[in-house]
MMTF fields as JSON, N, C-alpha, C and O atoms, coordinates in Angstrom:
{
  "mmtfVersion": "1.0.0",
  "mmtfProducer": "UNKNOWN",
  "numBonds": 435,
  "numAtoms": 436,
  "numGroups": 109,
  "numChains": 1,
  "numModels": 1,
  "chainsPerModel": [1],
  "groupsPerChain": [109],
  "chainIdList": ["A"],
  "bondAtomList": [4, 2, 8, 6, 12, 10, 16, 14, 20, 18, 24, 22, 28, 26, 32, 30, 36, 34, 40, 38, 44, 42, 48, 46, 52, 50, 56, 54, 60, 58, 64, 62, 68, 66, 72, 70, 76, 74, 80, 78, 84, 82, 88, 86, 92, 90, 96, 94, 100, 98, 104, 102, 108, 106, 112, 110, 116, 114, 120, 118, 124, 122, 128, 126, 132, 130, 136, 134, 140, 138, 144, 142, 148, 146, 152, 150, 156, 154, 160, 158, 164, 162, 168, 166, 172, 170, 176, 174, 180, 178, 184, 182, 188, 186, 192, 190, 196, 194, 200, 198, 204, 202, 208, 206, 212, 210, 216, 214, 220, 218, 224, 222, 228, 226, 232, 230, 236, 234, 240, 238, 244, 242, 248, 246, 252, 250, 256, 254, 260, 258, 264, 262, 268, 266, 272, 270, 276, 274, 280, 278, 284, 282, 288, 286, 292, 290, 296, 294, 300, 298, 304, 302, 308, 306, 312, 310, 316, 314, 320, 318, 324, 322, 328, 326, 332, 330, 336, 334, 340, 338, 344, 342, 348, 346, 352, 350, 356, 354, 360, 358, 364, 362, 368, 366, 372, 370, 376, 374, 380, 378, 384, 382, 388, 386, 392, 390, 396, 394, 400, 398, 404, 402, 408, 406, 412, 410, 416, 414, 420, 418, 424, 422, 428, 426, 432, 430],
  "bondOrderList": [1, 1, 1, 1, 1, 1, 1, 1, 1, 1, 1, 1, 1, 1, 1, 1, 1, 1, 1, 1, 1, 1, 1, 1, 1, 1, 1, 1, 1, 1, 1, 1, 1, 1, 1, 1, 1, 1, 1, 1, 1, 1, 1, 1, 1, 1, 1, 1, 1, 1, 1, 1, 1, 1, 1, 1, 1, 1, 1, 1, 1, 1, 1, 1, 1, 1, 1, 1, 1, 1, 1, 1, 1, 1, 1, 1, 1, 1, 1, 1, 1, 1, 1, 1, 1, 1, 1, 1, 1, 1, 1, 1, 1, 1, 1, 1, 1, 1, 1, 1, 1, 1, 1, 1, 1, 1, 1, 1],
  "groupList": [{"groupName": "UNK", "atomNameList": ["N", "CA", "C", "O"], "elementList": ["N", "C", "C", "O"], "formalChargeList": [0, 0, 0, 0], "bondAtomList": [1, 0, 2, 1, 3, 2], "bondOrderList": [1, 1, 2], "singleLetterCode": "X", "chemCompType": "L-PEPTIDE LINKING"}],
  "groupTypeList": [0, 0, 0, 0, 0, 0, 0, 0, 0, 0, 0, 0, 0, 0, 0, 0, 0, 0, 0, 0, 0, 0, 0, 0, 0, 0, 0, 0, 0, 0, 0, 0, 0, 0, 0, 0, 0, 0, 0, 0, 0, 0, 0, 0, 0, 0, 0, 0, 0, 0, 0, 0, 0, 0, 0, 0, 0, 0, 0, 0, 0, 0, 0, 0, 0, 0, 0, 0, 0, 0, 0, 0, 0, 0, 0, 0, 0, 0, 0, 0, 0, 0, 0, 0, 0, 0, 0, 0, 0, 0, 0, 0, 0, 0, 0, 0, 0, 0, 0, 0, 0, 0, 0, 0, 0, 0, 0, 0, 0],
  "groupIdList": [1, 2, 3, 4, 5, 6, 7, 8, 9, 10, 11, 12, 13, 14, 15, 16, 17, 18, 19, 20, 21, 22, 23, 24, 25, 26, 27, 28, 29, 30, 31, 32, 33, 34, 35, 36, 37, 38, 39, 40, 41, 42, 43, 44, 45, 46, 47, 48, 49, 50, 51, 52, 53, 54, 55, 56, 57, 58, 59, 60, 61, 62, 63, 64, 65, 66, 67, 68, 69, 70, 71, 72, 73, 74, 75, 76, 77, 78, 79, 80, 81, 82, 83, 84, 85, 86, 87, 88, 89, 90, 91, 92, 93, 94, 95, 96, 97, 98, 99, 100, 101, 102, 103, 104, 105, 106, 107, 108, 109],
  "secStructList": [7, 7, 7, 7, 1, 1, 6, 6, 1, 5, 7, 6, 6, 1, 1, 5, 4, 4, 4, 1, 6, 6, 7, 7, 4, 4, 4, 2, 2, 2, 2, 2, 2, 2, 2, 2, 2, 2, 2, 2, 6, 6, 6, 6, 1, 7, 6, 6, 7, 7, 7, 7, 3, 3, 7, 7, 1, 1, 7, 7, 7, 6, 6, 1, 7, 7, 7, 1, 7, 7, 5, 7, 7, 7, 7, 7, 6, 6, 7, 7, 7, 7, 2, 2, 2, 2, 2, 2, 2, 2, 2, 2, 2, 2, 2, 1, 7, 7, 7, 7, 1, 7, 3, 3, 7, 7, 5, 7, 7],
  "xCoordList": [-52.231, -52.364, -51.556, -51.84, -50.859, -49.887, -50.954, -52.03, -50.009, -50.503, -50.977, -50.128, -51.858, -51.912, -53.154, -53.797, -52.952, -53.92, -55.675, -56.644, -55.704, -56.889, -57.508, -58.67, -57.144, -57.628, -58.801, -59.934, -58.679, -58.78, -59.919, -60.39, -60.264, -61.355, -62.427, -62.287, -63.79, -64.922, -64.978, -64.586, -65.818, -66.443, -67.505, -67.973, -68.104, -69.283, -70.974, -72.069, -70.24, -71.633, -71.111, -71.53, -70.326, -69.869, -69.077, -68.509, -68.999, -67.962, -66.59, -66.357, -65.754, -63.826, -63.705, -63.854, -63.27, -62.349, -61.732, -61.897, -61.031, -60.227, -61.523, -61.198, -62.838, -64.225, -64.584, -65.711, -64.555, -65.157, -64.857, -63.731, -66.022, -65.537, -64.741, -65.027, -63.727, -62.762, -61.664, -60.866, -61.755, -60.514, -58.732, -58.613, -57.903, -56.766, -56.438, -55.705, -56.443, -56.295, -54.973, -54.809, -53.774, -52.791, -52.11, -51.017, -52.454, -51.751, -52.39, -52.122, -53.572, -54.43, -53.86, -54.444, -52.904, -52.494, -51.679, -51.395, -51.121, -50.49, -51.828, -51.914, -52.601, -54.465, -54.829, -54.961, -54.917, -54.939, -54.291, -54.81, -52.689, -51.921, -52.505, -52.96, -52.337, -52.378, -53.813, -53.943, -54.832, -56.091, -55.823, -56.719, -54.52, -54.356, -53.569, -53.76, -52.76, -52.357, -53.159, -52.685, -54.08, -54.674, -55.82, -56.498, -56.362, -57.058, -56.076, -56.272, -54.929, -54.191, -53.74, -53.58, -53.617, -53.399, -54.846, -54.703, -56.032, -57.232, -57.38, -57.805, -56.837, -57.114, -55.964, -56.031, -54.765, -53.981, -53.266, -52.403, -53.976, -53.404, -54.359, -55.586, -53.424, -53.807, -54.878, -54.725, -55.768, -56.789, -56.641, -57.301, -55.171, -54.986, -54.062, -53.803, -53.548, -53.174, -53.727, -53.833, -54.134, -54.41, -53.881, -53.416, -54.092, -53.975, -54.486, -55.313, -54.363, -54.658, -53.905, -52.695, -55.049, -54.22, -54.869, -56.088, -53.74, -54.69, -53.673, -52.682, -54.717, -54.125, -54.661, -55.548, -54.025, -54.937, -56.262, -56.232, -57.418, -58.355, -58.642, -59.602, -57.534, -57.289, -55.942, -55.394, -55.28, -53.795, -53.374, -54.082, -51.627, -51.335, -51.107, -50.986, -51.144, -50.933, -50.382, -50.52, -49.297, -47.947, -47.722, -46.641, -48.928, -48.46, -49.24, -49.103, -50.248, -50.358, -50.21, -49.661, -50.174, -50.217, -50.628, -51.285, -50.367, -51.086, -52.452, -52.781, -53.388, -54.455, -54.381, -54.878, -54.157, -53.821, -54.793, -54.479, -55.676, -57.031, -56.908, -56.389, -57.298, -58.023, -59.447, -60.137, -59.76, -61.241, -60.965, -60.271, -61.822, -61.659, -63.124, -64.176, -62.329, -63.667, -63.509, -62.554, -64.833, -64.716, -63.628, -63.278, -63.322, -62.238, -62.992, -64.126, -61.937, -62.798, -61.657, -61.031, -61.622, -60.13, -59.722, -58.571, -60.696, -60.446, -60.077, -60.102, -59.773, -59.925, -57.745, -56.988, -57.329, -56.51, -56.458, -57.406, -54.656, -54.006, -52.968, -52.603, -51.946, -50.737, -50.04, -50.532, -48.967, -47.858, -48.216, -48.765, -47.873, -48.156, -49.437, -49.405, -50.792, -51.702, -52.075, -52.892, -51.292, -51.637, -50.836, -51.157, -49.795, -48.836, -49.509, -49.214, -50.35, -50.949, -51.943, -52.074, -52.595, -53.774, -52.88, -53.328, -51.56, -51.078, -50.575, -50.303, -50.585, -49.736, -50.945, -50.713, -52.085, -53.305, -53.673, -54.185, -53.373, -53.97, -53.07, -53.436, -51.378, -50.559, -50.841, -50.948, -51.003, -51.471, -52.75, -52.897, -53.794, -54.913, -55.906, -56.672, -55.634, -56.466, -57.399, -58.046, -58.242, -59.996, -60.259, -61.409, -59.278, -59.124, -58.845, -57.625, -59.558, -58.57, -59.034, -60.229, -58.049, -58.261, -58.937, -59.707, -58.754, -59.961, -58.622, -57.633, -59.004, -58.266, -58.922, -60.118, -58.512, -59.518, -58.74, -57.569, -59.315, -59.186, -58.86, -59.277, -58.035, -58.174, -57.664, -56.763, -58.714, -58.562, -58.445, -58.706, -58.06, -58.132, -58.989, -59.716, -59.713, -60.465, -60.045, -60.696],
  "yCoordList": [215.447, 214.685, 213.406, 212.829, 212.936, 211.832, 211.197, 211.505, 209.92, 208.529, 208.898, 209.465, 208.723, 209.055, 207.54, 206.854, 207.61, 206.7, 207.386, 206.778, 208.184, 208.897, 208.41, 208.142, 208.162, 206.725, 206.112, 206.355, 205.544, 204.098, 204.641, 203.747, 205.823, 206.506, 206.79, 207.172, 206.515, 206.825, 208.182, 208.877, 208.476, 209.803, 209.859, 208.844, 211.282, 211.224, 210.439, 210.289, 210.073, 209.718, 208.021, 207.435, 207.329, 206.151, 205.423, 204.379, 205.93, 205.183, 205.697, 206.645, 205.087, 205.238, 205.69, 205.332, 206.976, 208.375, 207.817, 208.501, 206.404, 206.399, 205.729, 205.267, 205.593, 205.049, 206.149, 205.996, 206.747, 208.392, 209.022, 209.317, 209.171, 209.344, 210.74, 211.641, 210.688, 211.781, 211.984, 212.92, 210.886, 210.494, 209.952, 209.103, 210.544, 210.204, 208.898, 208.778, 207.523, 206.113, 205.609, 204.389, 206.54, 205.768, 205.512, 205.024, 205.729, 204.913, 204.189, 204.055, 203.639, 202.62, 201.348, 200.863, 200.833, 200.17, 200.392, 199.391, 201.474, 202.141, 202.041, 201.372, 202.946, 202.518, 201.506, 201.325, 200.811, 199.224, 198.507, 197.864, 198.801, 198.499, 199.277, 198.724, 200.572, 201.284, 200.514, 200.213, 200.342, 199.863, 197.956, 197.221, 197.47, 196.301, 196.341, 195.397, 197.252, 196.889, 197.861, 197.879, 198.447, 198.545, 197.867, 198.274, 196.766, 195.479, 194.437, 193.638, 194.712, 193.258, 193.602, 192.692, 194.847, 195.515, 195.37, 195.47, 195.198, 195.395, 193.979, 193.752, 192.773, 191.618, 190.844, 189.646, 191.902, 190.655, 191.315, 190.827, 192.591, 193.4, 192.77, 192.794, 192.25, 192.147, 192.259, 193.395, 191.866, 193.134, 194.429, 195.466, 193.95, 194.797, 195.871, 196.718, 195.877, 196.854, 198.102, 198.14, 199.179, 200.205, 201.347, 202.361, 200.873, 201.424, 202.652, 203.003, 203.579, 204.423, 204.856, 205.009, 205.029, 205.179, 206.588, 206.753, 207.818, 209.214, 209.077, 208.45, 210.171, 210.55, 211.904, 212.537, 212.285, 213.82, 213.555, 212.537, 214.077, 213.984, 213.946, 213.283, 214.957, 214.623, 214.738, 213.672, 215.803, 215.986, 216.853, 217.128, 217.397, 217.82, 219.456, 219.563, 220.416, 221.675, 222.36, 223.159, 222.207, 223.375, 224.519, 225.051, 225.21, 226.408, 227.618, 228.802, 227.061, 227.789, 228.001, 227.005, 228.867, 228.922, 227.812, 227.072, 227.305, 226.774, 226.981, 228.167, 226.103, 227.338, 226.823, 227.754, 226.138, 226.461, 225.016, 224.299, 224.698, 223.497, 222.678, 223.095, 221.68, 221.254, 220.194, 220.464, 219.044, 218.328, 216.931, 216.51, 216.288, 214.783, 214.105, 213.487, 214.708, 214.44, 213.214, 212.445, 213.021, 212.098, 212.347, 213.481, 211.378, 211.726, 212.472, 212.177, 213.86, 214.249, 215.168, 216.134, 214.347, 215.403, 216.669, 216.968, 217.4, 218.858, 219.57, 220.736, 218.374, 218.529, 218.726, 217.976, 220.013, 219.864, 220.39, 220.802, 220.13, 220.062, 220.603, 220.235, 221.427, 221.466, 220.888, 220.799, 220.562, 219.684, 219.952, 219.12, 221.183, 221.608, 221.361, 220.494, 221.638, 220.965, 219.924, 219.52, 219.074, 217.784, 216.608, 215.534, 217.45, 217.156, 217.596, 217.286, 218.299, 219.066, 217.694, 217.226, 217.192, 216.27, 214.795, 214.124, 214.655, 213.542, 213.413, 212.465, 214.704, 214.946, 215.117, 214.491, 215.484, 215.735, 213.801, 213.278, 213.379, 211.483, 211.085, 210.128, 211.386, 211.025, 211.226, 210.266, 212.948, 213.06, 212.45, 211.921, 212.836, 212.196, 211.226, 211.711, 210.186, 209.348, 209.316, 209.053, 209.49, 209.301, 208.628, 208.221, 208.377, 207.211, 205.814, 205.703, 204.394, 203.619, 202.481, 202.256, 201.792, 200.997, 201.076, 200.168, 202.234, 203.282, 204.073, 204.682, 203.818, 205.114, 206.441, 206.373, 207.32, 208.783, 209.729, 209.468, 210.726, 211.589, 212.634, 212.346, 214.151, 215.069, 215.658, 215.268, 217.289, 218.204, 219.695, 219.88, 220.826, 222.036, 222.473, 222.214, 223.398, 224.209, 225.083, 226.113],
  "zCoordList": [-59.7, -58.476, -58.622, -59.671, -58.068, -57.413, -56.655, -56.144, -56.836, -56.083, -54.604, -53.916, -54.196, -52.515, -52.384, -53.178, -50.876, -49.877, -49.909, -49.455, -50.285, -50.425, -51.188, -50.879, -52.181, -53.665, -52.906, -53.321, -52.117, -51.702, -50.416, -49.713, -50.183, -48.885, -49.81, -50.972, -49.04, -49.644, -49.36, -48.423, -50.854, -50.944, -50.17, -49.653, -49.97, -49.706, -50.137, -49.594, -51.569, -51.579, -51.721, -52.719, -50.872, -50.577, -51.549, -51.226, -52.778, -53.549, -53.311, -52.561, -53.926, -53.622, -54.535, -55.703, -53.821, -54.344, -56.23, -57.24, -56.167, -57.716, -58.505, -59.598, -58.192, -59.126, -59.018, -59.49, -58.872, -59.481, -60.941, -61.342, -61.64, -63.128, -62.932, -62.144, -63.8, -63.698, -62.753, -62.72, -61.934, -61.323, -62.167, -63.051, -61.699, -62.76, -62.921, -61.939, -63.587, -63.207, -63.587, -63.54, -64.045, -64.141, -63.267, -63.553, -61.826, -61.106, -60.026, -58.832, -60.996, -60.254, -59.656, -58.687, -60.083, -59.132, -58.21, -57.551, -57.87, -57.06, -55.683, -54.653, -56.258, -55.372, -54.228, -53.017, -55.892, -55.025, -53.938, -53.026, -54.272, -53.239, -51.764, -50.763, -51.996, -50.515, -49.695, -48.508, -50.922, -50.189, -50.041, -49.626, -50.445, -49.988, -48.663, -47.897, -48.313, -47.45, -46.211, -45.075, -46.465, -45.124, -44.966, -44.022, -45.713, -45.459, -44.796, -43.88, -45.575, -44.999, -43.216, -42.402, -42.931, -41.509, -40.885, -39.666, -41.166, -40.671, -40.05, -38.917, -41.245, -41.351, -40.294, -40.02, -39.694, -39.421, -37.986, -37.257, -37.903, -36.643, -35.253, -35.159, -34.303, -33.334, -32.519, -32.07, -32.081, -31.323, -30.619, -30.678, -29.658, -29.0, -29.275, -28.419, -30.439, -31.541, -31.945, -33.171, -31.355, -32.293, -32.712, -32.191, -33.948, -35.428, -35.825, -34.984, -36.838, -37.658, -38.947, -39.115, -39.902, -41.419, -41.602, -41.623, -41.764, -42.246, -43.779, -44.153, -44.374, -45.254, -45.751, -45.179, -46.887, -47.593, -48.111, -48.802, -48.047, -48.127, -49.289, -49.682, -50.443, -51.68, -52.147, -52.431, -52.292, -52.081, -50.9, -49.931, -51.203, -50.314, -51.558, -52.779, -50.448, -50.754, -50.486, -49.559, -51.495, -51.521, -51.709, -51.456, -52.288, -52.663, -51.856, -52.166, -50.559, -49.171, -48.609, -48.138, -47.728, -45.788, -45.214, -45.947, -43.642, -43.218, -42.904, -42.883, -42.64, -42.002, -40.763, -40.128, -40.102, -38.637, -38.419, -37.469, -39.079, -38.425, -39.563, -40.599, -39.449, -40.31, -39.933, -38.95, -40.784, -40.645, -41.158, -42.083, -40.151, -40.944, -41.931, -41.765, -42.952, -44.072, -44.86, -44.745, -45.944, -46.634, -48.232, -48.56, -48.866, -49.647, -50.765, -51.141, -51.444, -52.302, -52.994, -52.559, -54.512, -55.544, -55.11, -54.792, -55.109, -55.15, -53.442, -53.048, -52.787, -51.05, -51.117, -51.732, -50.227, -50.562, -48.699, -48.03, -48.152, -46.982, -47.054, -48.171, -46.552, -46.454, -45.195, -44.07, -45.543, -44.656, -43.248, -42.526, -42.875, -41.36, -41.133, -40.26, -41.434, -41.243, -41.13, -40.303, -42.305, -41.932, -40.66, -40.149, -40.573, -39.405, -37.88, -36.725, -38.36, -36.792, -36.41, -35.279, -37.658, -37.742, -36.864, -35.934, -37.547, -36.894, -35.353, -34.617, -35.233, -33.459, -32.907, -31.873, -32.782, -32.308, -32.066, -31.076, -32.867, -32.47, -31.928, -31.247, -31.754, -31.398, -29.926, -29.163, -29.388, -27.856, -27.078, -25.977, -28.388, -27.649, -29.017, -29.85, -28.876, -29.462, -29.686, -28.672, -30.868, -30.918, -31.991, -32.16, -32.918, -34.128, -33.992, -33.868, -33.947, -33.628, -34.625, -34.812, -35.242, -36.384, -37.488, -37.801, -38.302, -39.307, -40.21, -39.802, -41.301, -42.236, -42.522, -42.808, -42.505, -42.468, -43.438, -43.715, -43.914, -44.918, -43.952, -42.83, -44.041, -43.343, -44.383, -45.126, -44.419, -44.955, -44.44, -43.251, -45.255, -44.179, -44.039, -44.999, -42.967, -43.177, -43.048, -43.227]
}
C-alpha cells in the first residue's frame, strides 16, 4: 500500500486509518500532510465554497474488473476500489451533489 488520503479517514471504530496497529508507517508523514491540508481547506475555505475530498477507502485496485458501484464507507486497509469505480464515485458528486465540505472514503461493492 502507497501513500493515500485514506490515512488520515476514520475507521469504523473512530480512530485514523494510519493509528491502527498494523498500519504501514513509513510514510507517515506523507499522512500527515494529506490530513494537513484538508484541515487547512476546512479552516480557510470560504463559506460559500463547497468542497469535497474522496479518496480510496483503502487502496486502489488494479488487478480487477470494475464492479460497476461502489459505497461511501469508513476507511479500512483491506477496502480496495478500482479506477473506473472510483471515477464513477467522482462524476456521480460532480452531477449531483450530496457531499459538501467532508472527506469520504469510497469503496466497491
Amino acid at each position: 500500500m502507497g501513500p493515500h488520503e485514506s490515512a488520515v479517514l476514520p475507521t469504523a471504530s473512530g480512530a485514523l486509518l494510519m493509528d491502527v496497529p498494523g498500519y504501514p508507517q513509513e510514510w507517515r508523514e506523507f499522512y500527515v500532510g494529506h490530513g494537513a491540508g484538508t484541515e487547512a481547506l476546512r479552516a480557510a475555505a470560504p463559506e460559500a465554497l463547497d468542497w469535497v475530498v474522496m479518496s480510496p477507502a483503502g487502496d486502489f485496485d488494479d488487478a480487477d474488473e470494475p464492479s460497476g458501484g461502489y459505497a461511501l464507507v469508513p476507511a479500512a486497509a483491506a477496502s480496495r476500489i478500482t479506477h473506473a469505480d472510483f471515477a464513477r464515485a467522482l462524476l456521480d458528486q460532480v452531477e449531483v451533489p450530496t457531499l459538501h465540505r467532508t472527506h469520504v472514503g469510497v469503496s466497491a461493492i
